Short mmCIF file of C-alpha atoms in Angstrom, two decimals:
data_model
loop_
_atom_site.label_atom_id
_atom_site.label_comp_id
_atom_site.label_asym_id
_atom_site.label_seq_id
_atom_site.Cartn_x
_atom_site.Cartn_y
_atom_site.Cartn_z
CA GLY A 1 0.00 0.00 0.00
CA SER A 2 2.32 2.74 1.21
CA SER A 3 5.25 1.76 -0.98
CA ALA A 4 2.99 1.39 -4.02
CA MET A 5 1.84 4.97 -3.57
CA GLY A 6 5.40 6.17 -3.12
CA ALA A 7 6.49 4.37 -6.28
CA THR A 8 3.61 5.96 -8.18
CA MET A 9 4.61 9.42 -6.96
CA VAL A 10 8.25 8.97 -8.01
CA ARG A 11 7.18 7.54 -11.37
CA ASN A 12 4.89 10.51 -12.00
CA LYS A 13 7.54 13.03 -11.00
CA LEU A 14 10.11 11.42 -13.30
CA LYS A 15 7.61 11.58 -16.14
CA ASP A 16 6.80 15.23 -15.42
CA ALA A 17 10.53 16.02 -15.40
CA GLY A 18 10.96 14.36 -18.79
CA VAL A 19 13.25 11.68 -17.36
CA THR A 20 13.14 8.44 -19.33
CA GLY A 21 14.99 5.14 -19.10
CA ILE A 22 14.60 4.91 -15.32
CA GLU A 23 11.93 2.54 -14.14
CA VAL A 24 10.43 2.11 -10.71
CA ILE A 25 9.09 -0.85 -8.72
CA HIS A 26 7.84 -1.27 -5.17
CA ALA A 27 8.60 -4.21 -2.91
CA PRO A 28 8.65 -5.20 0.76
CA VAL A 29 11.98 -4.32 2.35
CA SER A 30 12.73 -8.04 2.67
CA GLU A 31 12.23 -8.56 -1.07
CA ILE A 32 14.17 -5.66 -2.60
CA PRO A 33 15.92 -6.95 -5.76
CA LYS A 34 19.63 -7.48 -5.21
CA ASP A 35 20.53 -5.47 -8.33
CA CYS A 36 18.55 -2.42 -7.19
CA GLN A 37 20.74 0.70 -7.15
CA ILE A 38 18.55 3.23 -5.34
CA VAL A 39 16.20 2.31 -2.49
CA VAL A 40 13.70 4.81 -1.10
CA THR A 41 12.29 3.52 2.19
CA HIS A 42 10.69 4.65 5.43
CA HIS A 43 13.36 5.82 7.84
CA GLU A 44 12.39 3.16 10.40
CA LEU A 45 13.22 0.46 7.83
CA ALA A 46 16.40 2.03 6.46
CA HIS A 47 18.71 -0.19 8.52
CA ARG A 48 17.08 -3.31 7.08
CA ALA A 49 17.38 -1.97 3.55
CA VAL A 50 21.08 -1.25 4.06
CA ALA A 51 21.68 -4.70 5.52
CA SER A 52 19.94 -6.52 2.67
CA ASN A 53 21.25 -4.26 -0.12
CA PRO A 54 24.70 -3.02 0.98
CA ASN A 55 25.63 -1.84 -2.52
CA ALA A 56 22.48 0.22 -3.02
CA ARG A 57 22.07 3.87 -2.17
CA VAL A 58 19.38 4.07 0.53
CA ILE A 59 17.27 7.21 0.86
CA PRO A 60 15.22 7.28 4.11
CA ILE A 61 11.97 9.23 4.17
CA LYS A 62 9.44 10.02 6.90
CA ASN A 63 6.29 9.48 4.84
CA PHE A 64 5.41 8.17 1.40
CA MET A 65 3.18 11.06 0.34
CA GLY A 66 4.83 14.34 -0.50
CA ALA A 67 8.29 13.47 0.80
CA PRO A 68 10.67 16.33 -0.13
CA GLU A 69 13.34 13.73 -0.89
CA TYR A 70 11.41 12.80 -4.05
CA GLU A 71 11.99 16.22 -5.57
CA VAL A 72 15.70 16.15 -4.72
CA LEU A 73 16.12 12.67 -6.22
CA VAL A 74 14.21 13.48 -9.40
CA LYS A 75 16.19 16.70 -9.89
CA GLU A 76 19.43 14.78 -9.43
CA LEU A 77 18.41 12.09 -11.90
CA ALA A 78 17.21 14.73 -14.37
CA GLU A 79 20.65 16.34 -14.22
CA GLY A 80 22.27 12.98 -14.85
CA ARG A 81 23.88 12.56 -11.43
CA GLY A 82 23.72 9.15 -9.83
CA ALA A 83 21.86 7.60 -12.76
CA SER A 84 24.73 6.72 -15.07
CA GLY A 85 24.87 3.04 -15.78
CA ALA A 86 21.60 2.38 -13.99
CA ALA A 87 20.07 -0.82 -15.21
CA PRO A 88 16.34 -0.46 -15.80
CA VAL A 89 14.10 -2.71 -13.77
CA ILE A 90 10.63 -3.99 -14.52
CA GLU A 91 8.15 -1.20 -14.08
CA GLU A 92 4.95 -1.94 -12.25
CA LYS A 93 2.15 0.00 -13.88
CA ALA A 94 -0.47 1.31 -11.47
CA GLN A 95 -3.23 0.82 -13.99
CA SER A 96 -6.85 0.20 -13.25
CA SER A 97 -8.05 -3.38 -13.64
CA GLY A 98 -11.32 -2.08 -15.05
CA LYS A 99 -13.21 -3.36 -12.02
CA ILE A 100 -15.20 -1.08 -9.72
CA LEU A 101 -13.36 -1.61 -6.44
CA LEU A 102 -14.89 1.30 -4.55
CA GLU A 103 -18.69 1.16 -4.21
CA LYS A 104 -20.72 4.28 -3.45
CA LYS A 105 -22.10 2.68 -0.27
CA ASN A 106 -18.51 2.44 1.01
CA ILE A 107 -17.79 6.16 0.73
CA ILE A 108 -18.68 7.62 4.12
CA LEU A 109 -18.36 11.38 4.49
CA ASN A 110 -18.17 13.72 7.48
CA CYS A 111 -17.23 11.17 10.12
CA LYS A 112 -16.69 12.44 13.66
CA PRO A 113 -13.13 12.35 15.04
CA VAL A 114 -12.12 9.05 16.64
CA SER A 115 -8.86 7.37 17.62
CA PRO A 116 -6.75 5.68 14.91
CA GLU A 117 -7.73 2.29 16.35
CA GLU A 118 -11.43 3.14 16.15
CA ALA A 119 -11.02 4.42 12.57
CA ILE A 120 -9.34 1.16 11.56
CA LYS A 121 -12.09 -0.88 13.20
CA ALA A 122 -14.76 1.20 11.43
CA VAL A 123 -13.10 0.51 8.08
CA GLY A 124 -12.81 -3.18 8.98
CA ARG A 125 -16.48 -3.51 9.90
CA ARG A 126 -17.44 -2.05 6.52
CA MET A 127 -15.15 -4.56 4.81
CA VAL A 128 -16.79 -7.44 6.66
CA GLU A 129 -20.30 -6.16 5.88
CA SER A 130 -19.40 -5.79 2.20
CA GLY A 131 -18.09 -9.34 1.99
CA TYR A 132 -14.51 -8.29 1.29
CA VAL A 133 -12.91 -9.92 4.32
CA GLU A 134 -13.43 -12.21 7.26
CA GLU A 135 -13.48 -10.76 10.77
CA ALA A 136 -9.84 -11.78 11.34
CA TYR A 137 -8.67 -9.15 8.84
CA ILE A 138 -9.61 -6.38 11.27
CA GLN A 139 -7.03 -7.66 13.75
CA GLY A 140 -4.56 -7.90 10.88
CA MET A 141 -5.06 -4.19 10.18
CA LEU A 142 -4.59 -3.34 13.86
CA ASP A 143 -1.42 -5.44 13.94
CA ARG A 144 -0.13 -3.63 10.86
CA GLU A 145 -0.71 -0.26 12.50
CA ALA A 146 1.00 -1.44 15.70
CA SER A 147 4.14 -2.41 13.78
CA PHE A 148 4.19 0.41 11.23
CA SER A 149 1.87 3.40 10.97
CA VAL A 150 -0.47 3.50 7.99
CA ALA A 151 -0.64 7.31 8.14
CA ILE A 152 1.44 8.15 5.08
CA GLY A 153 1.40 11.94 5.06
CA SER A 154 -0.66 14.53 3.15
CA HIS A 155 -3.48 13.96 5.71
CA VAL A 156 -4.03 10.42 4.35
CA ALA A 157 -4.06 7.01 6.08
CA ILE A 158 -4.43 3.69 4.27
CA PRO A 159 -5.34 0.93 6.76
CA HIS A 160 -4.51 -2.54 5.43
CA GLY A 161 -3.60 -5.88 6.94
CA THR A 162 -0.36 -7.72 7.54
CA GLU A 163 0.91 -10.26 5.04
CA GLU A 164 -0.26 -13.03 7.36
CA SER A 165 -3.82 -11.66 7.43
CA ARG A 166 -4.23 -11.70 3.64
CA LYS A 167 -5.68 -15.21 3.90
CA ALA A 168 -8.74 -13.57 5.49
CA ILE A 169 -9.45 -11.55 2.31
CA LYS A 170 -12.34 -12.86 0.23
CA LYS A 171 -12.16 -10.33 -2.60
CA THR A 172 -10.60 -6.96 -3.36
CA GLY A 173 -12.42 -3.87 -2.15
CA LEU A 174 -11.85 -0.43 -0.69
CA ILE A 175 -13.50 1.75 1.92
CA VAL A 176 -13.23 5.55 1.99
CA MET A 177 -14.06 7.60 5.08
CA THR A 178 -13.54 11.33 5.48
CA TYR A 179 -12.89 13.09 8.79
CA PRO A 180 -13.22 16.85 8.23
CA GLU A 181 -12.15 17.68 11.80
CA GLY A 182 -9.16 15.37 11.50
CA ILE A 183 -7.73 12.46 13.49
CA GLN A 184 -4.45 12.84 15.37
CA TRP A 185 -2.66 9.76 14.07
CA GLY A 186 0.66 9.66 15.88
CA ASP A 187 2.59 12.64 14.54
CA GLU A 188 0.26 13.00 11.55
CA LEU A 189 -3.12 14.67 11.10
CA VAL A 190 -5.40 12.44 9.00
CA ARG A 191 -8.56 13.62 7.23
CA LEU A 192 -8.90 10.96 4.52
CA VAL A 193 -8.90 7.24 5.42
CA VAL A 194 -8.75 4.66 2.62
CA GLY A 195 -9.05 1.06 3.78
CA ILE A 196 -7.59 -1.60 1.47
CA ALA A 197 -8.30 -5.30 1.14
CA SER A 198 -6.61 -6.73 -1.92
CA THR A 199 -6.05 -10.25 -3.18
CA GLY A 200 -3.54 -9.06 -5.76
CA GLU A 201 -2.58 -5.86 -7.54
CA ASP A 202 -6.11 -4.72 -8.49
CA HIS A 203 -6.01 -1.89 -5.97
CA LEU A 204 -2.95 -0.19 -7.50
CA GLY A 205 -5.08 1.76 -9.94
CA ILE A 206 -7.02 3.39 -7.12
CA LEU A 207 -3.84 4.04 -5.12
CA GLY A 208 -2.49 5.77 -8.21
CA LYS A 209 -5.61 7.93 -8.33
CA ILE A 210 -5.21 8.82 -4.65
CA VAL A 211 -1.68 10.00 -5.41
CA GLU A 212 -3.06 12.19 -8.19
CA VAL A 213 -5.81 13.83 -6.14
CA ALA A 214 -4.19 13.88 -2.67
CA GLU A 215 -0.51 14.49 -3.33
CA THR A 216 -0.28 17.37 -0.86
CA GLU A 217 -2.07 18.30 2.35
CA GLU A 218 -3.80 21.11 0.45
CA ASP A 219 -5.05 18.65 -2.20
CA THR A 220 -6.47 16.32 0.45
CA ASP A 221 -8.08 19.16 2.37
CA LYS A 222 -9.79 20.42 -0.78
CA LEU A 223 -11.06 16.92 -1.56
CA VAL A 224 -12.39 16.31 1.96
CA ASP A 225 -13.96 19.77 2.20
CA SER A 226 -15.68 19.85 -1.18
CA ALA A 227 -16.02 16.44 -2.86
CA GLY A 228 -19.28 14.51 -2.60
CA VAL A 229 -19.87 10.77 -2.88
CA ASP A 230 -20.43 10.85 -6.65
CA GLN A 231 -17.23 12.83 -7.30
CA LEU A 232 -15.10 10.58 -5.09
CA TYR A 233 -16.64 7.51 -6.70
CA LYS A 234 -15.75 8.77 -10.18
CA LEU A 235 -12.31 10.13 -9.25
CA LEU A 236 -11.03 7.09 -7.40
CA ASN A 237 -12.48 4.52 -9.78
CA GLY A 238 -10.85 6.36 -12.69
CA LEU A 239 -14.15 7.25 -14.31
CA GLU A 240 -13.24 10.90 -14.91
#
């Protein structure tokens, strides 16, 4: 989830800068390809990235949305520094599968402030009611938050389960909840919560759309303050 959105942001910024021949993938820190030359990872995981990829340049960031390090890296690559001899890797396209993964009934606006744990449980209950997951997935999402915050910056959080809890997923689906007054989520303020249950890569298209419409705190605030159910449905399903 988080790394997929980060990869989409870097990919988009490279494209906007006119940089070609450099491709981007996302992977768990334990599965970073050995021939990878630049690794962008959350600062809490940087030591693991260095240990598993000692020859790679590791760039630690604090959040995956709007990290200032993206701009510095893209500028450097655009100027040809640090990219010479870089072997392209397989690019993972964040394209829509064509399926409607976000139903209108699962877009809940103007929620009252709650704790992060309560927000995750609310998302989980909706997933269970919609037939996306079994009850056990809710605990998987809480476990994921306990080990690594799902608040990714730009006033966005993306609750999703641990790898172990994926067996409790019945089918891919998403839940969107807005919190106009905000939730204090650790060090982050969160106003847009997007819950993810995915059996594969189907959700990447919607994550790519979230990156497009909520890249900055100002973008997210505008979306939460002004977008209705129909607009969010169309935007995030790639229908407009």
